Amino acid sequence: MVRLGGAVIAMEIAALGVAYVAFGWLVLLVGAPLVLGTVLVLAFVRASEGPRRKLHEHRAERWDARSAVAGGLMSGFFTPVASGKDRGGR
């Protein structure tokens, strides 16, 4: 996560540098807030990963595979018909 975020920031700064060379200082009025916004979003995502991971681990500890009920919404829908039943004389 940190390496990918660093790569994104590095590419944004490189693109901002190329745009600065090509178009001048006015590019910084748009580019600098965009880089800052990306840094803030990445910081928020990084901060929210810890609690999400803890919640996932807590839910995994609570789940008991032995008490899980077999079946579900489509339970029995695809059960094959036993040989000879409901075949209609074929």
PDB file of C-alpha atoms in Angstrom:
ATOM      1  CA  MET A   1       0.000   0.000   0.000  1.00  0.00           C
ATOM      2  CA  VAL A   2       2.742   2.447   0.948  1.00  0.00           C
ATOM      3  CA  ARG A   3       4.898   1.580  -2.060  1.00  0.00           C
ATOM      4  CA  LEU A   4       1.964   1.928  -4.449  1.00  0.00           C
ATOM      5  CA  GLY A   5       0.994   5.256  -2.890  1.00  0.00           C
ATOM      6  CA  GLY A   6       4.595   6.434  -3.194  1.00  0.00           C
ATOM      7  CA  ALA A   7       4.635   5.437  -6.845  1.00  0.00           C
ATOM      8  CA  VAL A   8       1.422   7.376  -7.502  1.00  0.00           C
ATOM      9  CA  ILE A   9       2.807  10.486  -5.797  1.00  0.00           C
ATOM     10  CA  ALA A  10       6.096  10.176  -7.698  1.00  0.00           C
ATOM     11  CA  MET A  11       4.272   9.916 -11.032  1.00  0.00           C
ATOM     12  CA  GLU A  12       2.113  12.933 -10.167  1.00  0.00           C
ATOM     13  CA  ILE A  13       5.171  15.000  -9.269  1.00  0.00           C
ATOM     14  CA  ALA A  14       6.921  13.914 -12.477  1.00  0.00           C
ATOM     15  CA  ALA A  15       3.844  14.864 -14.530  1.00  0.00           C
ATOM     16  CA  LEU A  16       3.653  18.173 -12.695  1.00  0.00           C
ATOM     17  CA  GLY A  17       7.317  18.829 -13.508  1.00  0.00           C
ATOM     18  CA  VAL A  18       6.800  18.090 -17.201  1.00  0.00           C
ATOM     19  CA  ALA A  19       3.708  20.312 -17.280  1.00  0.00           C
ATOM     20  CA  TYR A  20       5.630  23.080 -15.510  1.00  0.00           C
ATOM     21  CA  VAL A  21       8.369  22.951 -18.139  1.00  0.00           C
ATOM     22  CA  ALA A  22       5.843  22.895 -20.980  1.00  0.00           C
ATOM     23  CA  PHE A  23       3.276  25.448 -19.754  1.00  0.00           C
ATOM     24  CA  GLY A  24       4.890  27.530 -17.030  1.00  0.00           C
ATOM     25  CA  TRP A  25       4.086  28.399 -13.448  1.00  0.00           C
ATOM     26  CA  LEU A  26       0.283  28.555 -13.903  1.00  0.00           C
ATOM     27  CA  VAL A  27       0.222  24.754 -13.936  1.00  0.00           C
ATOM     28  CA  LEU A  28       1.229  24.819 -10.266  1.00  0.00           C
ATOM     29  CA  LEU A  29      -2.069  26.516  -9.371  1.00  0.00           C
ATOM     30  CA  VAL A  30      -3.929  23.360 -10.357  1.00  0.00           C
ATOM     31  CA  GLY A  31      -1.252  20.684  -9.931  1.00  0.00           C
ATOM     32  CA  ALA A  32      -0.085  21.460  -6.395  1.00  0.00           C
ATOM     33  CA  PRO A  33      -3.575  21.146  -4.822  1.00  0.00           C
ATOM     34  CA  LEU A  34      -4.115  17.909  -6.767  1.00  0.00           C
ATOM     35  CA  VAL A  35      -0.911  16.412  -5.388  1.00  0.00           C
ATOM     36  CA  LEU A  36      -1.869  17.572  -1.889  1.00  0.00           C
ATOM     37  CA  GLY A  37      -5.342  16.041  -2.314  1.00  0.00           C
ATOM     38  CA  THR A  38      -3.825  12.735  -3.399  1.00  0.00           C
ATOM     39  CA  VAL A  39      -1.538  12.739  -0.357  1.00  0.00           C
ATOM     40  CA  LEU A  40      -4.507  13.403   1.927  1.00  0.00           C
ATOM     41  CA  VAL A  41      -6.601  10.631   0.340  1.00  0.00           C
ATOM     42  CA  LEU A  42      -3.730   8.152   0.638  1.00  0.00           C
ATOM     43  CA  ALA A  43      -3.207   9.159   4.287  1.00  0.00           C
ATOM     44  CA  PHE A  44      -6.917   8.637   4.992  1.00  0.00           C
ATOM     45  CA  VAL A  45      -6.925   5.217   3.323  1.00  0.00           C
ATOM     46  CA  ARG A  46      -3.790   4.206   5.219  1.00  0.00           C
ATOM     47  CA  ALA A  47      -5.347   5.326   8.516  1.00  0.00           C
ATOM     48  CA  SER A  48      -8.577   3.420   7.834  1.00  0.00           C
ATOM     49  CA  GLU A  49      -6.812   0.152   6.968  1.00  0.00           C
ATOM     50  CA  GLY A  50      -5.876  -0.607  10.596  1.00  0.00           C
ATOM     51  CA  PRO A  51      -9.419  -0.596  12.022  1.00  0.00           C
ATOM     52  CA  ARG A  52     -10.749  -2.452   8.967  1.00  0.00           C
ATOM     53  CA  ARG A  53      -8.124  -5.167   9.370  1.00  0.00           C
ATOM     54  CA  LYS A  54      -8.870  -5.492  13.097  1.00  0.00           C
ATOM     55  CA  LEU A  55     -12.594  -5.799  12.384  1.00  0.00           C
ATOM     56  CA  HIS A  56     -11.935  -8.475   9.768  1.00  0.00           C
ATOM     57  CA  GLU A  57      -9.770 -10.453  12.220  1.00  0.00           C
ATOM     58  CA  HIS A  58     -12.403 -10.113  14.944  1.00  0.00           C
ATOM     59  CA  ARG A  59     -15.143 -11.400  12.642  1.00  0.00           C
ATOM     60  CA  ALA A  60     -12.928 -14.308  11.568  1.00  0.00           C
ATOM     61  CA  GLU A  61     -12.389 -15.288  15.217  1.00  0.00           C
ATOM     62  CA  ARG A  62     -16.125 -15.172  15.990  1.00  0.00           C
ATOM     63  CA  TRP A  63     -17.179 -17.356  13.076  1.00  0.00           C
ATOM     64  CA  ASP A  64     -17.522 -21.023  13.969  1.00  0.00           C
ATOM     65  CA  ALA A  65     -17.452 -23.364  10.990  1.00  0.00           C
ATOM     66  CA  ARG A  66     -19.120 -26.181  12.957  1.00  0.00           C
ATOM     67  CA  SER A  67     -22.179 -24.079  13.759  1.00  0.00           C
ATOM     68  CA  ALA A  68     -22.641 -22.847  10.206  1.00  0.00           C
ATOM     69  CA  VAL A  69     -25.886 -24.033   8.647  1.00  0.00           C
ATOM     70  CA  ALA A  70     -25.497 -25.886   5.370  1.00  0.00           C
ATOM     71  CA  GLY A  71     -27.408 -24.502   2.432  1.00  0.00           C
ATOM     72  CA  GLY A  72     -28.465 -21.033   1.533  1.00  0.00           C
ATOM     73  CA  LEU A  73     -30.758 -19.103  -0.740  1.00  0.00           C
ATOM     74  CA  MET A  74     -30.416 -21.527  -3.662  1.00  0.00           C
ATOM     75  CA  SER A  75     -30.062 -24.620  -1.496  1.00  0.00           C
ATOM     76  CA  GLY A  76     -31.392 -27.661  -3.316  1.00  0.00           C
ATOM     77  CA  PHE A  77     -32.151 -25.782  -6.513  1.00  0.00           C
ATOM     78  CA  PHE A  78     -29.528 -27.651  -8.503  1.00  0.00           C
ATOM     79  CA  THR A  79     -29.998 -31.034  -6.848  1.00  0.00           C
ATOM     80  CA  PRO A  80     -29.996 -33.714  -9.565  1.00  0.00           C
ATOM     81  CA  VAL A  81     -33.140 -35.789  -9.933  1.00  0.00           C
ATOM     82  CA  ALA A  82     -32.706 -39.408  -8.849  1.00  0.00           C
ATOM     83  CA  SER A  83     -32.615 -41.954 -11.651  1.00  0.00           C
ATOM     84  CA  GLY A  84     -36.120 -43.101 -12.667  1.00  0.00           C
ATOM     85  CA  LYS A  85     -38.080 -40.360 -10.944  1.00  0.00           C
ATOM     86  CA  ASP A  86     -39.792 -37.608 -12.918  1.00  0.00           C
ATOM     87  CA  ARG A  87     -38.225 -38.693 -16.163  1.00  0.00           C
ATOM     88  CA  GLY A  88     -41.509 -39.184 -17.995  1.00  0.00           C
ATOM     89  CA  GLY A  89     -40.915 -42.525 -19.747  1.00  0.00           C
ATOM     90  CA  ARG A  90     -37.763 -41.850 -21.719  1.00  0.00           C
TER      91      ARG A  90
END
